[in-house]
């Protein structure tokens, strides 16, 4: 029976923990997350949920308590701290992370926003989620699995976040069997094997991006109009401050609940959720 230390947050973290708890082939020995009184922007509380599920729970300040438990896997799902090598080396089989972005294309933070802003120029109209082995460098470990959802021309960063969450849950559920079989390292693919653009964004990567000057909004060339449109959508992620402009000394927020009417006839390719083959199949290509 594989044993797990689960480190996470967000509704996605809750759903993945529920899947582990409901599978009799796993034993969750410890959960590490935000404290129940910490102010977070998302709905729900993994700490409370883990307690209701009967798990031992500690806050991020006590993350090194993981070292007191003999575990096969360290599973990270939206865990905010960068883990040191001692923690990464601790599990008997592997430390794994569910990264809500396509690796190796998008490492780091704010990737929902950057993927929308890059989609048109890169002609890359899909967004990924990746299950990977953790390494000392952020988001740099071998890839166990990837799934994709479309980036639509009416998406905001928040709608893209909501859509890829469903793909992430499905991918996590599917690959629990891989963990049971102990086949993680046999199936994982080094990131060097993948082609395509590669980006790394820090948590500060959107600083200074939200102010859009009025003259840029008034530009009449199509390229600028599309770039502004894409930036507004990319920075639309309630409850955070959206893009804005300044008129007459007043800040005007640039956001909308729906962009469907604006780009209803846009000729953007539609993608179904794509499930990649495991690395075994990739190696045969």
mmCIF file of C-alpha atoms in Angstrom:
data_model
loop_
_atom_site.group_PDB
_atom_site.id
_atom_site.type_symbol
_atom_site.label_atom_id
_atom_site.label_comp_id
_atom_site.label_asym_id
_atom_site.label_seq_id
_atom_site.Cartn_x
_atom_site.Cartn_y
_atom_site.Cartn_z
ATOM 1 C CA UNK A 1 0.000 0.000 0.000
ATOM 2 C CA UNK A 2 1.733 3.231 -1.127
ATOM 3 C CA UNK A 3 2.034 5.865 1.599
ATOM 4 C CA UNK A 4 1.760 9.571 0.871
ATOM 5 C CA UNK A 5 2.579 12.958 2.367
ATOM 6 C CA UNK A 6 0.211 15.389 0.662
ATOM 7 C CA UNK A 7 1.173 19.073 0.386
ATOM 8 C CA UNK A 8 -1.287 21.423 -1.264
ATOM 9 C CA UNK A 9 -4.058 24.020 -1.357
ATOM 10 C CA UNK A 10 -6.861 25.337 -3.585
ATOM 11 C CA UNK A 11 -10.013 23.436 -4.559
ATOM 12 C CA UNK A 12 -7.836 21.280 -6.819
ATOM 13 C CA UNK A 13 -5.845 20.187 -3.782
ATOM 14 C CA UNK A 14 -9.060 19.244 -1.986
ATOM 15 C CA UNK A 15 -10.306 17.188 -4.920
ATOM 16 C CA UNK A 16 -7.034 15.321 -5.328
ATOM 17 C CA UNK A 17 -6.870 14.572 -1.608
ATOM 18 C CA UNK A 18 -10.426 13.227 -1.759
ATOM 19 C CA UNK A 19 -9.386 10.891 -4.594
ATOM 20 C CA UNK A 20 -6.457 9.585 -2.565
ATOM 21 C CA UNK A 21 -8.580 9.170 0.543
ATOM 22 C CA UNK A 22 -11.271 7.301 -1.351
ATOM 23 C CA UNK A 23 -8.764 4.822 -2.793
ATOM 24 C CA UNK A 24 -8.139 1.992 -0.342
ATOM 25 C CA UNK A 25 -4.760 1.286 -1.942
ATOM 26 C CA UNK A 26 -3.259 4.520 -0.573
ATOM 27 C CA UNK A 27 -2.453 5.637 2.948
ATOM 28 C CA UNK A 28 -2.204 9.396 3.501
ATOM 29 C CA UNK A 29 0.086 9.832 6.498
ATOM 30 C CA UNK A 30 0.260 13.645 6.624
ATOM 31 C CA UNK A 31 -1.284 16.696 4.975
ATOM 32 C CA UNK A 32 0.553 20.045 4.841
ATOM 33 C CA UNK A 33 -1.335 23.174 3.817
ATOM 34 C CA UNK A 34 -2.409 26.699 4.738
ATOM 35 C CA UNK A 35 -3.776 27.189 8.230
ATOM 36 C CA UNK A 36 -7.567 27.356 8.617
ATOM 37 C CA UNK A 37 -7.421 31.031 9.612
ATOM 38 C CA UNK A 38 -5.121 32.202 6.805
ATOM 39 C CA UNK A 39 -6.616 34.632 4.297
ATOM 40 C CA UNK A 40 -6.766 33.013 0.853
ATOM 41 C CA UNK A 41 -8.558 34.124 -2.307
ATOM 42 C CA UNK A 42 -10.059 30.778 -3.264
ATOM 43 C CA UNK A 43 -13.124 29.025 -1.884
ATOM 44 C CA UNK A 44 -12.769 26.132 0.530
ATOM 45 C CA UNK A 45 -10.089 25.124 3.038
ATOM 46 C CA UNK A 46 -7.889 22.081 2.536
ATOM 47 C CA UNK A 47 -6.943 22.087 6.238
ATOM 48 C CA UNK A 48 -10.558 21.705 7.324
ATOM 49 C CA UNK A 49 -11.294 19.210 4.581
ATOM 50 C CA UNK A 50 -8.307 17.048 5.526
ATOM 51 C CA UNK A 51 -9.376 17.008 9.179
ATOM 52 C CA UNK A 52 -12.894 15.941 8.195
ATOM 53 C CA UNK A 53 -11.382 13.139 6.137
ATOM 54 C CA UNK A 54 -9.527 11.954 9.224
ATOM 55 C CA UNK A 55 -5.973 12.937 8.296
ATOM 56 C CA UNK A 56 -3.188 14.385 10.422
ATOM 57 C CA UNK A 57 -2.725 17.991 9.261
ATOM 58 C CA UNK A 58 -0.021 20.617 9.846
ATOM 59 C CA UNK A 59 0.516 24.089 8.433
ATOM 60 C CA UNK A 60 3.283 25.171 6.085
ATOM 61 C CA UNK A 61 5.374 26.401 9.013
ATOM 62 C CA UNK A 62 5.746 22.757 10.065
ATOM 63 C CA UNK A 63 6.362 21.298 6.613
ATOM 64 C CA UNK A 64 9.526 19.576 7.820
ATOM 65 C CA UNK A 65 7.314 17.272 9.878
ATOM 66 C CA UNK A 66 7.128 15.302 6.638
ATOM 67 C CA UNK A 67 10.608 14.006 7.474
ATOM 68 C CA UNK A 68 9.171 12.211 10.516
ATOM 69 C CA UNK A 69 7.065 9.946 8.292
ATOM 70 C CA UNK A 70 8.194 7.060 6.137
ATOM 71 C CA UNK A 71 6.388 7.729 2.846
ATOM 72 C CA UNK A 72 6.613 6.427 -0.687
ATOM 73 C CA UNK A 73 5.408 9.638 -2.334
ATOM 74 C CA UNK A 74 5.402 13.307 -1.604
ATOM 75 C CA UNK A 75 2.478 14.718 -3.613
ATOM 76 C CA UNK A 76 2.283 18.472 -4.195
ATOM 77 C CA UNK A 77 -0.849 20.113 -5.586
ATOM 78 C CA UNK A 78 -0.737 23.923 -5.488
ATOM 79 C CA UNK A 79 1.711 23.911 -2.611
ATOM 80 C CA UNK A 80 3.286 27.400 -2.593
ATOM 81 C CA UNK A 81 6.663 26.728 -0.960
ATOM 82 C CA UNK A 82 9.760 25.734 -2.917
ATOM 83 C CA UNK A 83 10.982 22.512 -1.333
ATOM 84 C CA UNK A 84 14.609 21.933 -0.436
ATOM 85 C CA UNK A 85 16.589 18.881 -1.455
ATOM 86 C CA UNK A 86 16.156 17.165 1.923
ATOM 87 C CA UNK A 87 12.386 17.071 1.475
ATOM 88 C CA UNK A 88 12.640 16.157 -2.209
ATOM 89 C CA UNK A 89 14.959 13.241 -1.396
ATOM 90 C CA UNK A 90 12.800 11.966 1.466
ATOM 91 C CA UNK A 91 10.093 9.843 -0.243
ATOM 92 C CA UNK A 92 11.031 6.254 -1.048
ATOM 93 C CA UNK A 93 9.760 6.413 -4.629
ATOM 94 C CA UNK A 94 9.361 10.020 -5.825
ATOM 95 C CA UNK A 95 8.269 13.580 -5.046
ATOM 96 C CA UNK A 96 5.527 14.514 -7.528
ATOM 97 C CA UNK A 97 3.854 17.791 -8.416
ATOM 98 C CA UNK A 98 0.661 18.569 -10.310
ATOM 99 C CA UNK A 99 1.551 21.753 -12.205
ATOM 100 C CA UNK A 100 -1.369 23.637 -13.756
ATOM 101 C CA UNK A 101 0.518 24.441 -16.945
ATOM 102 C CA UNK A 102 2.242 22.729 -19.847
ATOM 103 C CA UNK A 103 5.788 21.667 -19.110
ATOM 104 C CA UNK A 104 8.373 22.345 -20.289
ATOM 105 C CA UNK A 105 6.686 25.252 -22.084
ATOM 106 C CA UNK A 106 5.500 27.158 -18.990
ATOM 107 C CA UNK A 107 7.473 27.027 -15.757
ATOM 108 C CA UNK A 108 6.848 29.296 -12.788
ATOM 109 C CA UNK A 109 3.911 31.545 -11.897
ATOM 110 C CA UNK A 110 1.123 33.557 -13.572
ATOM 111 C CA UNK A 111 1.142 31.108 -16.439
ATOM 112 C CA UNK A 112 -2.590 31.347 -17.186
ATOM 113 C CA UNK A 113 -2.131 35.014 -18.017
ATOM 114 C CA UNK A 114 1.045 34.600 -20.017
ATOM 115 C CA UNK A 115 -0.362 31.696 -22.028
ATOM 116 C CA UNK A 116 -3.250 33.882 -23.218
ATOM 117 C CA UNK A 117 -0.927 36.773 -24.060
ATOM 118 C CA UNK A 118 1.433 34.445 -25.968
ATOM 119 C CA UNK A 119 -1.176 32.343 -27.773
ATOM 120 C CA UNK A 120 -1.660 34.564 -30.806
ATOM 121 C CA UNK A 121 1.983 35.252 -31.587
ATOM 122 C CA UNK A 122 3.033 31.652 -30.896
ATOM 123 C CA UNK A 123 -0.072 30.229 -32.598
ATOM 124 C CA UNK A 124 -0.343 27.922 -29.605
ATOM 125 C CA UNK A 125 -4.042 27.795 -28.762
ATOM 126 C CA UNK A 126 -3.984 25.119 -26.093
ATOM 127 C CA UNK A 127 -3.135 25.065 -22.409
ATOM 128 C CA UNK A 128 -1.671 22.148 -20.503
ATOM 129 C CA UNK A 129 -1.536 20.589 -17.077
ATOM 130 C CA UNK A 130 1.426 18.425 -16.083
ATOM 131 C CA UNK A 131 2.108 15.664 -13.549
ATOM 132 C CA UNK A 132 5.869 15.610 -13.029
ATOM 133 C CA UNK A 133 8.674 14.496 -10.764
ATOM 134 C CA UNK A 134 9.960 17.381 -8.651
ATOM 135 C CA UNK A 135 13.576 18.512 -8.953
ATOM 136 C CA UNK A 136 15.597 21.177 -7.107
ATOM 137 C CA UNK A 137 14.953 23.639 -9.973
ATOM 138 C CA UNK A 138 11.342 24.834 -10.076
ATOM 139 C CA UNK A 139 9.115 22.839 -12.471
ATOM 140 C CA UNK A 140 12.165 21.242 -14.085
ATOM 141 C CA UNK A 141 11.641 17.534 -13.316
ATOM 142 C CA UNK A 142 10.775 14.669 -15.639
ATOM 143 C CA UNK A 143 7.227 14.629 -17.026
ATOM 144 C CA UNK A 144 4.931 11.766 -16.061
ATOM 145 C CA UNK A 145 1.804 12.955 -17.902
ATOM 146 C CA UNK A 146 0.288 15.977 -19.672
ATOM 147 C CA UNK A 147 -3.258 16.830 -20.712
ATOM 148 C CA UNK A 148 -4.511 19.841 -22.691
ATOM 149 C CA UNK A 149 -7.569 22.038 -22.988
ATOM 150 C CA UNK A 150 -8.249 24.739 -25.624
ATOM 151 C CA UNK A 151 -7.373 28.384 -25.190
ATOM 152 C CA UNK A 152 -10.395 30.079 -26.711
ATOM 153 C CA UNK A 153 -10.378 33.640 -27.978
ATOM 154 C CA UNK A 154 -13.111 34.452 -25.467
ATOM 155 C CA UNK A 155 -11.208 33.039 -22.477
ATOM 156 C CA UNK A 156 -10.085 35.035 -19.500
ATOM 157 C CA UNK A 157 -7.339 33.775 -17.224
ATOM 158 C CA UNK A 158 -10.032 32.754 -14.736
ATOM 159 C CA UNK A 159 -12.120 30.752 -17.214
ATOM 160 C CA UNK A 160 -8.969 28.988 -18.390
ATOM 161 C CA UNK A 161 -8.069 28.202 -14.757
ATOM 162 C CA UNK A 162 -11.517 26.725 -14.166
ATOM 163 C CA UNK A 163 -11.407 24.606 -17.321
ATOM 164 C CA UNK A 164 -7.951 23.137 -16.805
ATOM 165 C CA UNK A 165 -8.832 22.233 -13.215
ATOM 166 C CA UNK A 166 -11.233 19.619 -14.557
ATOM 167 C CA UNK A 167 -8.542 18.190 -16.841
ATOM 168 C CA UNK A 168 -6.110 18.112 -13.914
ATOM 169 C CA UNK A 169 -8.484 16.118 -11.723
ATOM 170 C CA UNK A 170 -9.057 13.604 -14.519
ATOM 171 C CA UNK A 171 -5.319 13.219 -15.147
ATOM 172 C CA UNK A 172 -4.563 12.794 -11.436
ATOM 173 C CA UNK A 173 -7.257 10.117 -11.128
ATOM 174 C CA UNK A 174 -5.974 8.235 -14.173
ATOM 175 C CA UNK A 175 -2.373 8.117 -12.983
ATOM 176 C CA UNK A 176 -3.040 6.881 -9.475
ATOM 177 C CA UNK A 177 -2.578 3.423 -10.951
ATOM 178 C CA UNK A 178 0.918 4.413 -12.090
ATOM 179 C CA UNK A 179 1.752 5.294 -8.489
ATOM 180 C CA UNK A 180 0.345 1.988 -7.248
ATOM 181 C CA UNK A 181 2.482 0.110 -9.766
ATOM 182 C CA UNK A 182 5.611 2.038 -8.781
ATOM 183 C CA UNK A 183 6.254 2.871 -12.450
ATOM 184 C CA UNK A 184 6.866 6.608 -12.074
ATOM 185 C CA UNK A 185 10.546 6.678 -12.991
ATOM 186 C CA UNK A 186 10.119 4.115 -15.774
ATOM 187 C CA UNK A 187 7.415 6.182 -17.471
ATOM 188 C CA UNK A 188 8.641 9.736 -16.806
ATOM 189 C CA UNK A 189 10.139 11.644 -19.744
ATOM 190 C CA UNK A 190 12.995 14.182 -19.374
ATOM 191 C CA UNK A 191 11.900 17.678 -20.367
ATOM 192 C CA UNK A 192 14.774 17.836 -22.845
ATOM 193 C CA UNK A 193 12.820 15.373 -25.013
ATOM 194 C CA UNK A 194 10.098 17.952 -25.748
ATOM 195 C CA UNK A 195 10.229 20.581 -28.474
ATOM 196 C CA UNK A 196 8.704 24.056 -28.546
ATOM 197 C CA UNK A 197 9.016 27.418 -26.836
ATOM 198 C CA UNK A 198 10.057 27.564 -23.178
ATOM 199 C CA UNK A 199 9.141 30.291 -20.733
ATOM 200 C CA UNK A 200 9.788 30.880 -17.058
ATOM 201 C CA UNK A 201 7.756 33.506 -15.183
ATOM 202 C CA UNK A 202 8.240 34.718 -11.642
ATOM 203 C CA UNK A 203 5.511 35.740 -9.201
ATOM 204 C CA UNK A 204 6.404 39.358 -10.060
ATOM 205 C CA UNK A 205 6.072 38.858 -13.816
ATOM 206 C CA UNK A 206 2.789 40.785 -14.042
ATOM 207 C CA UNK A 207 3.999 43.754 -12.004
ATOM 208 C CA UNK A 208 3.525 46.931 -14.039
ATOM 209 C CA UNK A 209 1.562 45.100 -16.743
ATOM 210 C CA UNK A 210 -1.939 46.115 -15.655
ATOM 211 C CA UNK A 211 -1.871 49.795 -16.609
ATOM 212 C CA UNK A 212 -2.848 50.218 -20.263
ATOM 213 C CA UNK A 213 -2.429 53.849 -21.466
ATOM 214 C CA UNK A 214 -5.493 55.471 -23.089
ATOM 215 C CA UNK A 215 -3.597 56.080 -26.323
ATOM 216 C CA UNK A 216 -2.916 52.350 -26.625
ATOM 217 C CA UNK A 217 -6.602 51.629 -26.097
ATOM 218 C CA UNK A 218 -7.416 54.169 -28.849
ATOM 219 C CA UNK A 219 -4.992 52.688 -31.391
ATOM 220 C CA UNK A 220 -6.776 51.825 -34.628
ATOM 221 C CA UNK A 221 -4.395 49.219 -36.069
ATOM 222 C CA UNK A 222 -5.558 45.634 -35.741
ATOM 223 C CA UNK A 223 -2.329 44.278 -34.236
ATOM 224 C CA UNK A 224 -2.443 46.716 -31.312
ATOM 225 C CA UNK A 225 -6.161 46.196 -30.805
ATOM 226 C CA UNK A 226 -5.703 42.432 -30.590
ATOM 227 C CA UNK A 227 -2.723 42.746 -28.255
ATOM 228 C CA UNK A 228 -4.723 44.999 -25.917
ATOM 229 C CA UNK A 229 -7.716 42.695 -26.099
ATOM 230 C CA UNK A 230 -5.559 39.697 -25.237
ATOM 231 C CA UNK A 231 -3.912 41.497 -22.326
ATOM 232 C CA UNK A 232 -7.269 42.539 -20.851
ATOM 233 C CA UNK A 233 -8.475 38.930 -20.973
ATOM 234 C CA UNK A 234 -5.181 37.620 -19.633
ATOM 235 C CA UNK A 235 -5.344 39.892 -16.590
ATOM 236 C CA UNK A 236 -9.013 39.177 -15.866
ATOM 237 C CA UNK A 237 -8.842 36.816 -12.880
ATOM 238 C CA UNK A 238 -11.290 37.714 -10.094
ATOM 239 C CA UNK A 239 -10.817 38.535 -7.277
ATOM 240 C CA UNK A 240 -7.519 40.145 -8.333
ATOM 241 C CA UNK A 241 -7.099 43.653 -9.745
ATOM 242 C CA UNK A 242 -7.717 43.498 -13.511
ATOM 243 C CA UNK A 243 -6.111 45.618 -16.210
ATOM 244 C CA UNK A 244 -7.025 49.289 -16.040
ATOM 245 C CA UNK A 245 -6.509 52.650 -17.670
ATOM 246 C CA UNK A 246 -6.473 56.151 -16.201
ATOM 247 C CA UNK A 247 -8.818 58.866 -17.471
ATOM 248 C CA UNK A 248 -9.152 62.303 -15.916
ATOM 249 C CA UNK A 249 -7.320 61.192 -12.804
ATOM 250 C CA UNK A 250 -9.627 58.215 -12.317
ATOM 251 C CA UNK A 251 -8.823 54.523 -12.631
ATOM 252 C CA UNK A 252 -11.114 52.630 -15.009
ATOM 253 C CA UNK A 253 -11.019 48.862 -14.749
ATOM 254 C CA UNK A 254 -10.902 46.920 -17.996
ATOM 255 C CA UNK A 255 -12.801 43.703 -17.527
ATOM 256 C CA UNK A 256 -15.935 41.881 -18.626
ATOM 257 C CA UNK A 257 -17.973 38.897 -17.551
ATOM 258 C CA UNK A 258 -18.090 37.537 -21.101
ATOM 259 C CA UNK A 259 -16.332 38.248 -24.406
ATOM 260 C CA UNK A 260 -18.461 35.903 -26.469
ATOM 261 C CA UNK A 261 -20.339 38.680 -28.290
ATOM 262 C CA UNK A 262 -17.146 40.503 -29.215
ATOM 263 C CA UNK A 263 -15.446 37.563 -30.891
ATOM 264 C CA UNK A 264 -18.372 35.335 -31.697
ATOM 265 C CA UNK A 265 -17.171 34.843 -35.280
ATOM 266 C CA UNK A 266 -13.468 34.463 -34.491
ATOM 267 C CA UNK A 267 -11.693 31.769 -36.503
ATOM 268 C CA UNK A 268 -9.736 30.195 -33.669
ATOM 269 C CA UNK A 269 -9.165 26.420 -33.792
ATOM 270 C CA UNK A 270 -11.146 24.377 -31.289
ATOM 271 C CA UNK A 271 -9.398 21.615 -29.364
ATOM 272 C CA UNK A 272 -10.866 18.832 -27.314
ATOM 273 C CA UNK A 273 -9.025 17.764 -24.192
ATOM 274 C CA UNK A 274 -5.924 15.953 -25.383
ATOM 275 C CA UNK A 275 -4.433 13.063 -23.448
ATOM 276 C CA UNK A 276 -0.813 12.451 -24.294
ATOM 277 C CA UNK A 277 0.712 9.050 -24.480
ATOM 278 C CA UNK A 278 3.024 8.057 -21.656
ATOM 279 C CA UNK A 279 6.752 8.376 -22.092
ATOM 280 C CA UNK A 280 6.926 4.754 -23.178
ATOM 281 C CA UNK A 281 5.021 5.648 -26.338
ATOM 282 C CA UNK A 282 6.941 8.884 -26.766
ATOM 283 C CA UNK A 283 10.205 7.005 -26.701
ATOM 284 C CA UNK A 284 9.019 4.841 -29.565
ATOM 285 C CA UNK A 285 8.229 7.797 -31.857
#
